[in-house]
Short mmCIF file of C-alpha atoms in Angstrom, two decimals:
data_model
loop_
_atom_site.label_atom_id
_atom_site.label_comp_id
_atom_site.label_asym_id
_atom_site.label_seq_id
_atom_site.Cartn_x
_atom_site.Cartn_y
_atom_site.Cartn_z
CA UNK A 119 -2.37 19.83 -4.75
CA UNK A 120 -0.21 20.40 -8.03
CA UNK A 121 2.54 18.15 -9.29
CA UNK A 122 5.02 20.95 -10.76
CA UNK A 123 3.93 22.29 -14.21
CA UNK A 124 1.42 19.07 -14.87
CA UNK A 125 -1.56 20.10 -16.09
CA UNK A 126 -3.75 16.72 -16.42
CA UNK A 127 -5.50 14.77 -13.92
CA UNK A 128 -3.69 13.11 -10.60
CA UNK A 129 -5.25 9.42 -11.88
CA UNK A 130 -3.69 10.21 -15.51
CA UNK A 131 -0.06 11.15 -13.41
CA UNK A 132 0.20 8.45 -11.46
CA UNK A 133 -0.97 5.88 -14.59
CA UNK A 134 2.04 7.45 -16.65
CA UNK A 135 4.45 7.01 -13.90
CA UNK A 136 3.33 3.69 -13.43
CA UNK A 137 4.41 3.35 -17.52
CA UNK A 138 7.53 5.00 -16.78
CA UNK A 139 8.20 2.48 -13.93
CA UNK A 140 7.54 -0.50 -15.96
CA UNK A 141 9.89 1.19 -19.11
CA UNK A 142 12.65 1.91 -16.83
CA UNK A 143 13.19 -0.89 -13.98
CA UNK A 144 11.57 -3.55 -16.96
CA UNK A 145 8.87 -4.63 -14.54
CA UNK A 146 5.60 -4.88 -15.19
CA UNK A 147 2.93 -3.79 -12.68
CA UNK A 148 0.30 -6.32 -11.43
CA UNK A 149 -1.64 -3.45 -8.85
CA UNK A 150 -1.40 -0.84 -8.14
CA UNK A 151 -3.80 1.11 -5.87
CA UNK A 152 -3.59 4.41 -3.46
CA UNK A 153 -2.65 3.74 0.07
CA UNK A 154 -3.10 6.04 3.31
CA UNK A 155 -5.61 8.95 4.02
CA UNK A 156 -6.79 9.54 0.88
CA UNK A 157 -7.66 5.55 0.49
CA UNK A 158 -9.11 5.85 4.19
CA UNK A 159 -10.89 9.19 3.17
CA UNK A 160 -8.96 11.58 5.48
CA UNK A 161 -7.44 12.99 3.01
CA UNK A 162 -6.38 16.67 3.82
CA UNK A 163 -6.07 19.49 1.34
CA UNK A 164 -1.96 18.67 2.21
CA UNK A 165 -2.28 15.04 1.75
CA UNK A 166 -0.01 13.57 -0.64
CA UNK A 167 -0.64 10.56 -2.92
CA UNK A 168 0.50 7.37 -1.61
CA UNK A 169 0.61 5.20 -4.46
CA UNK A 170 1.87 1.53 -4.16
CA UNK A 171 2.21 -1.39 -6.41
CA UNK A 172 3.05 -4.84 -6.70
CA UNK A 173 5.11 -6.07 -9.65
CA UNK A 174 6.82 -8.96 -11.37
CA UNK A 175 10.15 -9.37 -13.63
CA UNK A 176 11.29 -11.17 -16.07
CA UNK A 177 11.81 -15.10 -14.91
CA UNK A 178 15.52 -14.57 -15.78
CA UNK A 179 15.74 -12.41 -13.04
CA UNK A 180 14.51 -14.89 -10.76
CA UNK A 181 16.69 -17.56 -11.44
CA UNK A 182 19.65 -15.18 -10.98
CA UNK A 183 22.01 -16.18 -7.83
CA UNK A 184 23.00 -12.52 -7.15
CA UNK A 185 21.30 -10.90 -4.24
CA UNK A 186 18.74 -8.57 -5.96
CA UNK A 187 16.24 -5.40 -4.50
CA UNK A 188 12.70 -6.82 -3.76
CA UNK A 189 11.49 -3.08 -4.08
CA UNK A 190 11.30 0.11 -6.31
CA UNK A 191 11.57 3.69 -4.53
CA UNK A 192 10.27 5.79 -7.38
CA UNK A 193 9.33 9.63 -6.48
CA UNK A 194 9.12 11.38 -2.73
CA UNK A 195 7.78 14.85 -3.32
CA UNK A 196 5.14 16.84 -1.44
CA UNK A 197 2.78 15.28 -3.85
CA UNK A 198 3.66 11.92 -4.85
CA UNK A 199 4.92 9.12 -2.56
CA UNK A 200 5.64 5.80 -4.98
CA UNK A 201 7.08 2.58 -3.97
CA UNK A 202 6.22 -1.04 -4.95
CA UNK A 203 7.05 -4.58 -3.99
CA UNK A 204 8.43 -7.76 -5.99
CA UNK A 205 5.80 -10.29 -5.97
CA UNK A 206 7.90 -12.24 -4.11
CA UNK A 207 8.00 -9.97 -1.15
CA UNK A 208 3.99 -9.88 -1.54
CA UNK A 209 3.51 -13.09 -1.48
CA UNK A 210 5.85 -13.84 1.53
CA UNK A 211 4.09 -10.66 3.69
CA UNK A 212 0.59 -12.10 2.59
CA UNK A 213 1.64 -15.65 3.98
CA UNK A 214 2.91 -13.73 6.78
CA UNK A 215 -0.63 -12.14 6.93
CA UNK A 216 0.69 -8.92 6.91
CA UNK A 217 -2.24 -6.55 7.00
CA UNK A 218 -0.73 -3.46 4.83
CA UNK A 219 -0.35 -5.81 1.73
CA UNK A 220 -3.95 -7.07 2.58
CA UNK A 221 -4.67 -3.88 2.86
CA UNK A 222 -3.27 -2.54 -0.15
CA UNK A 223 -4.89 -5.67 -2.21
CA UNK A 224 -8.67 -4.04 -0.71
CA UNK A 225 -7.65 -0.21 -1.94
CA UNK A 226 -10.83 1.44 -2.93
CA UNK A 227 -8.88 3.56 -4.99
CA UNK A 228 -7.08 1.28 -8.00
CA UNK A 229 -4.76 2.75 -10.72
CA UNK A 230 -4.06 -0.44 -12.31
CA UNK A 231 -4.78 -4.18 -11.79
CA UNK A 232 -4.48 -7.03 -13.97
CA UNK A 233 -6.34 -10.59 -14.29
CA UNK A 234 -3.22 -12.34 -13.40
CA UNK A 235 -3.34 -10.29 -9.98
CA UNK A 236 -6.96 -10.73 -9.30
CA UNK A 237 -6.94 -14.46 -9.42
CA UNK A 238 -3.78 -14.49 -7.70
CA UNK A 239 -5.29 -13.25 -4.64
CA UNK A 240 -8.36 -14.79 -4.89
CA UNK A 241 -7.20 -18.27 -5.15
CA UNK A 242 -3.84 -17.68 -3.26
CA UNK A 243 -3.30 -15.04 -0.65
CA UNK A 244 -6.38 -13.99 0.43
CA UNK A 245 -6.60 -17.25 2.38
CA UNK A 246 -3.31 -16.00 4.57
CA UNK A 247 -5.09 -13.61 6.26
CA UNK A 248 -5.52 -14.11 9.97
CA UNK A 249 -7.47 -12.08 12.05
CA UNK A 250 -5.06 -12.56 15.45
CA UNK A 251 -2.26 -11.31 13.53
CA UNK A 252 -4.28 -8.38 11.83
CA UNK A 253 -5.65 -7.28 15.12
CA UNK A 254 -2.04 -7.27 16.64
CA UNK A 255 -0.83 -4.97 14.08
CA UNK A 256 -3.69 -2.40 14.65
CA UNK A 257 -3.93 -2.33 17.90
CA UNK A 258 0.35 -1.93 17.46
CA UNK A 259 -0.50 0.34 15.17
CA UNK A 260 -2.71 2.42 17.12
CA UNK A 261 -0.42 2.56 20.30
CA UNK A 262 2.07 3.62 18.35
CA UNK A 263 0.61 6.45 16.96
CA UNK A 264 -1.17 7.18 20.06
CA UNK A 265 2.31 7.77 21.89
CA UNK A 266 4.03 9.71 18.42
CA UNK A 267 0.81 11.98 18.15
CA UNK A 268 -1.63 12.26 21.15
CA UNK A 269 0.89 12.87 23.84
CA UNK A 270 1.96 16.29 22.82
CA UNK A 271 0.03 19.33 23.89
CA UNK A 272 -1.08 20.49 20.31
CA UNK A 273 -2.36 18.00 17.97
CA UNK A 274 -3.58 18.62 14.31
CA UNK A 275 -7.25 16.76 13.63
CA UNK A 276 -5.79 14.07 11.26
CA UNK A 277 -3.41 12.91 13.99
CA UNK A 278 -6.55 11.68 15.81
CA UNK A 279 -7.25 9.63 12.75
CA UNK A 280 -4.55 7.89 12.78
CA UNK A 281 -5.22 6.62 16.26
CA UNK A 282 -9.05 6.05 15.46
CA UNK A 283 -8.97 4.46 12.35
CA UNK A 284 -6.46 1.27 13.40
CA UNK A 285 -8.93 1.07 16.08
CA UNK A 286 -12.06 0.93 14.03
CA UNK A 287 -10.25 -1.57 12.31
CA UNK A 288 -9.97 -3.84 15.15
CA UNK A 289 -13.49 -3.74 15.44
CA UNK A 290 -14.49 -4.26 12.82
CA UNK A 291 -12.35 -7.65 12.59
CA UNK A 292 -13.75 -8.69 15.83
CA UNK A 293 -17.31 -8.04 14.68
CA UNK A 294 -16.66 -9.13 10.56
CA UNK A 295 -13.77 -11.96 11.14
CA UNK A 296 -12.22 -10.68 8.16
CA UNK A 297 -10.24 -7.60 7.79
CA UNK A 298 -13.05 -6.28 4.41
CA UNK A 299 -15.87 -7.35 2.96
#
C-alpha cells in the first residue's frame, strides 16, 4: 500500500509522523507500536497501518484545572490510522485491566519505546492485568464481531479472523493465565 507520493519505507513514515506529533501537540511519545491485523499477522494487501502510542506532556499541563483531551487523533487515510493516549488514560485503562492497552504494551511490531516506558510497565501496570476481565472482553469481543460479520450471507476471509482470533485469545489465557508470554 502507498502513502501518496512517499517514497521511503512504512517504518521510516510512521517514525516521522511520530516526530511530527511530538513537534506539534508538544508531547513526547513513550510507545508506540502497530495495532490490529498487521500486529496479529492478518494483514491483507488492503490493510491499513494501525499505529498507536502512548504519550506524556509537560507537568504544567497536568497541574492545569481546565478540562483537557486525554487523546491525539492524528491521520485517518486508507493507509494510516494514528491515535494515542495521555499516560494518564493508560494508566487508568491498565488499572482497569483493559486488554487493548495490554495489548498494545505486547505489540510485536514497535516504532518507538523508551526506558521510562519499559520500566513503567514492568514495575507498574503489568501487574493490573486480570485474566477474568481479559477473557470477558474477548469473548465480548468475539460475539460482537460474530453478529457484525458472520451473520450475513457473504463474508470476506479476514472477517473470520476477527471472530477466531479473540477466541484463540481466550484460550490461550485459560491455558497461559496471562494474556502473553
Amino acid at each position: 500500500m502507498k502513502y501518496e507520493n512517499y517514497d521511503g519505507s512504512i517504518q521510516e513514515l510512521v517514525r516521522g509522523k511520530l516526530k511530527e506529533i511530538e513537534e506539534k501537540e508538544n508531547v513526547r511519545i513513550l510507545h508506540a507500536v502497530e495495532s490490529g491485523s498487521r500486529a496479529w499477522g492478518i494483514a491483507s494487501a488492503d490493510s491499513d497501518y494501525d499505529v498507536r502510542f502512548i504519550y506524556v506532556r509537560d507537568r504544567n499541563f497536568y497541574l492545569s484545572l481546565r478540562d483537557t483531551k486525554d487523546f491525539i487523533d492524528w491521520e485517518l487515510n486508507e493507509v494510516l490510522d494514528i491515535n494515542g493516549w495521555d499516560l494518564k488514560k493508560a494508566l487508568q485503562h491498565f488499572h482497569k485491566s483493559n486488554a487493548t492497552v495490554f495489548e498494545w504494551a505486547n505489540s510485536p511490531v514497535v516504532y518507538a519505546t523508551t526506558p521510562e516506558w519499559q520500566e513503567l510497565y514492568s514495575t507498574v501496570a503489568q501487574h493490573y492485568f486480570s485474566c477474568k476481565s481479559a477473557l470477558y472482553h474477548y469473548y465480548g469481543t468475539a460475539n460482537k464481531n460474530y453478529l457484525a460479520f458472520l451473520t450475513e450471507d457473504m463474508v470476506k476471509y479476514k472477517k473470520y479472523f476477527y471472530v477466531l482470533r479473540p477466541i484463540l485469545a481466550c484460550k490461550w489465557i485459560e491455558e497461559k493465565n496471562a494474556l502473553r508470554r
